[in-house]
Short mmCIF file of N, CA, C and O and ligand atoms in Angstrom, two decimals:
data_model
loop_
_atom_site.label_atom_id
_atom_site.label_comp_id
_atom_site.label_asym_id
_atom_site.label_seq_id
_atom_site.Cartn_x
_atom_site.Cartn_y
_atom_site.Cartn_z
N MET A 26 0.85 -1.20 0.00
CA MET A 26 0.00 0.00 0.00
C MET A 26 0.89 1.25 0.00
O MET A 26 1.87 1.32 0.73
N ASN A 27 0.55 2.21 -0.83
CA ASN A 27 1.27 3.47 -0.86
C ASN A 27 0.31 4.63 -0.59
O ASN A 27 -0.85 4.60 -0.96
N CYS A 28 0.84 5.66 0.04
CA CYS A 28 0.04 6.84 0.37
C CYS A 28 -0.39 7.56 -0.90
O CYS A 28 0.42 7.80 -1.79
N LYS A 29 -1.69 7.91 -0.97
CA LYS A 29 -2.18 8.59 -2.17
C LYS A 29 -1.74 10.05 -2.20
O LYS A 29 -1.80 10.70 -3.23
N ASN A 30 -1.26 10.55 -1.10
CA ASN A 30 -0.83 11.94 -1.04
C ASN A 30 0.67 12.10 -1.35
O ASN A 30 1.06 12.90 -2.19
N CYS A 31 1.54 11.30 -0.68
CA CYS A 31 2.99 11.47 -0.84
C CYS A 31 3.66 10.23 -1.42
O CYS A 31 4.87 10.24 -1.62
N ASN A 32 2.88 9.17 -1.67
CA ASN A 32 3.40 7.92 -2.22
C ASN A 32 4.31 7.19 -1.24
O ASN A 32 5.01 6.25 -1.63
N GLY A 33 4.32 7.59 0.01
CA GLY A 33 5.11 6.89 1.01
C GLY A 33 4.49 5.53 1.34
O GLY A 33 3.34 5.26 1.00
N SER A 34 5.28 4.68 1.99
CA SER A 34 4.78 3.33 2.28
C SER A 34 4.88 2.99 3.76
O SER A 34 4.79 1.83 4.14
N SER A 35 5.08 3.99 4.62
CA SER A 35 5.15 3.74 6.05
C SER A 35 3.83 4.15 6.70
O SER A 35 3.47 5.33 6.66
N PHE A 36 3.15 3.19 7.27
CA PHE A 36 1.86 3.48 7.88
C PHE A 36 1.84 2.99 9.31
O PHE A 36 2.56 2.07 9.69
N ILE A 37 0.99 3.62 10.11
CA ILE A 37 0.78 3.15 11.48
C ILE A 37 -0.72 3.16 11.73
O ILE A 37 -1.45 3.98 11.14
N GLN A 38 -1.17 2.25 12.55
CA GLN A 38 -2.58 2.24 12.91
C GLN A 38 -2.76 2.96 14.23
O GLN A 38 -1.96 2.79 15.16
N ALA A 39 -3.79 3.78 14.29
CA ALA A 39 -4.03 4.58 15.48
C ALA A 39 -5.52 4.66 15.74
O ALA A 39 -6.34 4.44 14.84
N THR A 40 -5.88 4.99 16.96
CA THR A 40 -7.30 5.16 17.28
C THR A 40 -7.46 6.39 18.17
O THR A 40 -6.52 6.79 18.87
N ASP A 41 -8.64 7.00 18.13
CA ASP A 41 -8.92 8.12 19.04
C ASP A 41 -9.77 7.67 20.23
O ASP A 41 -10.20 8.48 21.02
N TYR A 42 -10.02 6.37 20.32
CA TYR A 42 -10.78 5.78 21.44
C TYR A 42 -12.22 6.30 21.53
O TYR A 42 -12.87 6.14 22.54
N ILE A 43 -12.68 6.95 20.47
CA ILE A 43 -14.09 7.36 20.44
C ILE A 43 -14.85 6.36 19.58
O ILE A 43 -14.46 6.10 18.44
N ASN A 44 -15.90 5.80 20.15
CA ASN A 44 -16.63 4.79 19.40
C ASN A 44 -17.57 5.42 18.38
O ASN A 44 -18.16 6.47 18.62
N LEU A 45 -17.68 4.76 17.26
CA LEU A 45 -18.65 5.14 16.24
C LEU A 45 -19.97 4.44 16.55
O LEU A 45 -19.99 3.25 16.83
N ARG A 46 -21.07 5.22 16.53
CA ARG A 46 -22.37 4.65 16.87
C ARG A 46 -23.36 4.91 15.75
O ARG A 46 -23.27 5.93 15.07
N PRO A 47 -24.32 4.02 15.62
CA PRO A 47 -25.38 4.26 14.63
C PRO A 47 -26.16 5.53 14.97
O PRO A 47 -26.42 5.80 16.15
N LEU A 48 -26.56 6.29 13.96
CA LEU A 48 -27.30 7.53 14.19
C LEU A 48 -28.58 7.32 14.99
O LEU A 48 -28.95 8.14 15.81
N ASP A 49 -29.26 6.21 14.73
CA ASP A 49 -30.55 5.99 15.36
C ASP A 49 -30.45 5.21 16.66
O ASP A 49 -31.45 4.85 17.25
N LYS A 50 -29.21 4.90 17.11
CA LYS A 50 -29.04 4.16 18.37
C LYS A 50 -27.94 4.82 19.18
O LYS A 50 -26.85 4.29 19.33
N LYS A 51 -28.24 5.99 19.72
CA LYS A 51 -27.19 6.76 20.40
C LYS A 51 -26.70 6.08 21.67
O LYS A 51 -25.63 6.38 22.18
N MET A 52 -27.49 5.13 22.21
CA MET A 52 -27.06 4.44 23.42
C MET A 52 -26.25 3.17 23.10
O MET A 52 -25.79 2.49 24.00
N ALA A 53 -26.10 2.87 21.85
CA ALA A 53 -25.35 1.67 21.48
C ALA A 53 -23.89 1.81 21.91
O ALA A 53 -23.37 2.92 22.01
N VAL A 54 -23.28 0.69 22.19
CA VAL A 54 -21.86 0.69 22.56
C VAL A 54 -21.02 1.19 21.38
O VAL A 54 -20.07 1.94 21.54
N GLY A 55 -21.38 0.76 20.20
CA GLY A 55 -20.64 1.16 19.02
C GLY A 55 -19.31 0.43 18.92
O GLY A 55 -19.07 -0.56 19.61
N SER A 56 -18.44 0.95 18.10
CA SER A 56 -17.17 0.27 17.87
C SER A 56 -16.05 1.29 17.71
O SER A 56 -16.23 2.34 17.09
N GLU A 57 -14.91 0.95 18.27
CA GLU A 57 -13.73 1.82 18.17
C GLU A 57 -13.27 1.94 16.71
O GLU A 57 -13.27 0.98 15.97
N LYS A 58 -12.83 3.13 16.34
CA LYS A 58 -12.33 3.36 14.99
C LYS A 58 -10.81 3.14 14.97
O LYS A 58 -10.11 3.48 15.91
N VAL A 59 -10.35 2.59 13.87
CA VAL A 59 -8.91 2.40 13.67
C VAL A 59 -8.51 3.16 12.42
O VAL A 59 -9.02 2.91 11.33
N TYR A 60 -7.62 4.13 12.58
CA TYR A 60 -7.13 4.93 11.47
C TYR A 60 -5.80 4.35 10.98
O TYR A 60 -4.94 4.01 11.80
N THR A 61 -5.65 4.26 9.68
CA THR A 61 -4.35 3.92 9.12
C THR A 61 -3.75 5.21 8.58
O THR A 61 -4.28 5.84 7.66
N VAL A 62 -2.64 5.64 9.22
CA VAL A 62 -2.10 6.98 8.98
C VAL A 62 -0.71 6.87 8.35
O VAL A 62 0.14 6.09 8.80
N CYS A 63 -0.45 7.67 7.33
CA CYS A 63 0.87 7.75 6.71
C CYS A 63 1.85 8.41 7.68
O CYS A 63 1.59 9.50 8.19
N LEU A 64 2.97 7.74 7.93
CA LEU A 64 3.96 8.29 8.86
C LEU A 64 4.76 9.43 8.24
O LEU A 64 5.45 10.17 8.95
N ASP A 65 4.71 9.58 6.94
CA ASP A 65 5.49 10.62 6.28
C ASP A 65 4.74 11.95 6.22
O ASP A 65 5.32 13.00 6.46
N CYS A 66 3.46 11.91 5.89
CA CYS A 66 2.74 13.18 5.71
C CYS A 66 1.49 13.30 6.57
O CYS A 66 0.89 14.36 6.62
N GLY A 67 1.06 12.22 7.20
CA GLY A 67 -0.11 12.30 8.06
C GLY A 67 -1.42 12.03 7.37
O GLY A 67 -2.48 12.08 8.01
N GLU A 68 -1.38 11.72 6.08
CA GLU A 68 -2.61 11.38 5.37
C GLU A 68 -3.28 10.17 6.03
O GLU A 68 -2.60 9.19 6.38
N VAL A 69 -4.59 10.25 6.21
CA VAL A 69 -5.33 9.09 6.71
C VAL A 69 -5.74 8.24 5.52
O VAL A 69 -6.57 8.65 4.71
N ALA A 70 -5.12 7.08 5.42
CA ALA A 70 -5.35 6.23 4.25
C ALA A 70 -6.68 5.50 4.37
O ALA A 70 -7.35 5.27 3.37
N SER A 71 -7.05 5.13 5.59
CA SER A 71 -8.34 4.47 5.75
C SER A 71 -8.81 4.61 7.18
O SER A 71 -8.02 4.84 8.10
N ILE A 72 -10.11 4.54 7.35
CA ILE A 72 -10.73 4.49 8.68
C ILE A 72 -11.56 3.23 8.73
O ILE A 72 -12.41 3.02 7.86
N ARG A 73 -11.31 2.41 9.71
CA ARG A 73 -12.03 1.14 9.83
C ARG A 73 -12.55 1.07 11.25
O ARG A 73 -11.97 1.66 12.16
N ILE A 74 -13.62 0.32 11.44
CA ILE A 74 -14.05 0.07 12.82
C ILE A 74 -13.80 -1.39 13.14
O ILE A 74 -13.80 -2.24 12.26
N ASN A 75 -13.53 -1.64 14.44
CA ASN A 75 -13.13 -2.98 14.85
C ASN A 75 -14.28 -3.98 14.80
O ASN A 75 -14.07 -5.14 14.48
N ASN A 76 -15.47 -3.55 15.15
CA ASN A 76 -16.58 -4.49 15.28
C ASN A 76 -17.82 -3.98 14.55
O ASN A 76 -18.75 -3.46 15.18
N PRO A 77 -17.85 -4.08 13.25
CA PRO A 77 -19.00 -3.55 12.49
C PRO A 77 -20.32 -4.14 12.94
O PRO A 77 -21.36 -3.48 12.83
N GLU A 78 -20.29 -5.38 13.48
CA GLU A 78 -21.57 -5.97 13.91
C GLU A 78 -22.20 -5.20 15.07
O GLU A 78 -23.39 -5.31 15.30
N LYS A 79 -21.39 -4.41 15.78
CA LYS A 79 -21.96 -3.64 16.91
C LYS A 79 -22.76 -2.44 16.44
O LYS A 79 -23.37 -1.73 17.24
N LEU A 80 -22.77 -2.14 15.16
CA LEU A 80 -23.60 -1.05 14.64
C LEU A 80 -24.99 -1.54 14.22
O LEU A 80 -25.85 -0.73 13.89
N LYS A 81 -25.20 -2.82 14.25
CA LYS A 81 -26.49 -3.36 13.81
C LYS A 81 -27.58 -3.08 14.84
O LYS A 81 -27.29 -3.08 16.03
ZN1 LIG B 29 1.83 10.27 2.90
#
């Protein structure tokens, strides 16, 4: 995988520890987001959640 911004290939996964929740279920536990960040320029290559089934 290469960064679409700087073409670098060094990435790290990071999280902000804020869970993503469904709009219509504000009390849901939700799931932590995992960002894949370029170490060279800071571009966020992808945002994924750990447990998509928790949004159901
Ligand atoms: Zn980059």
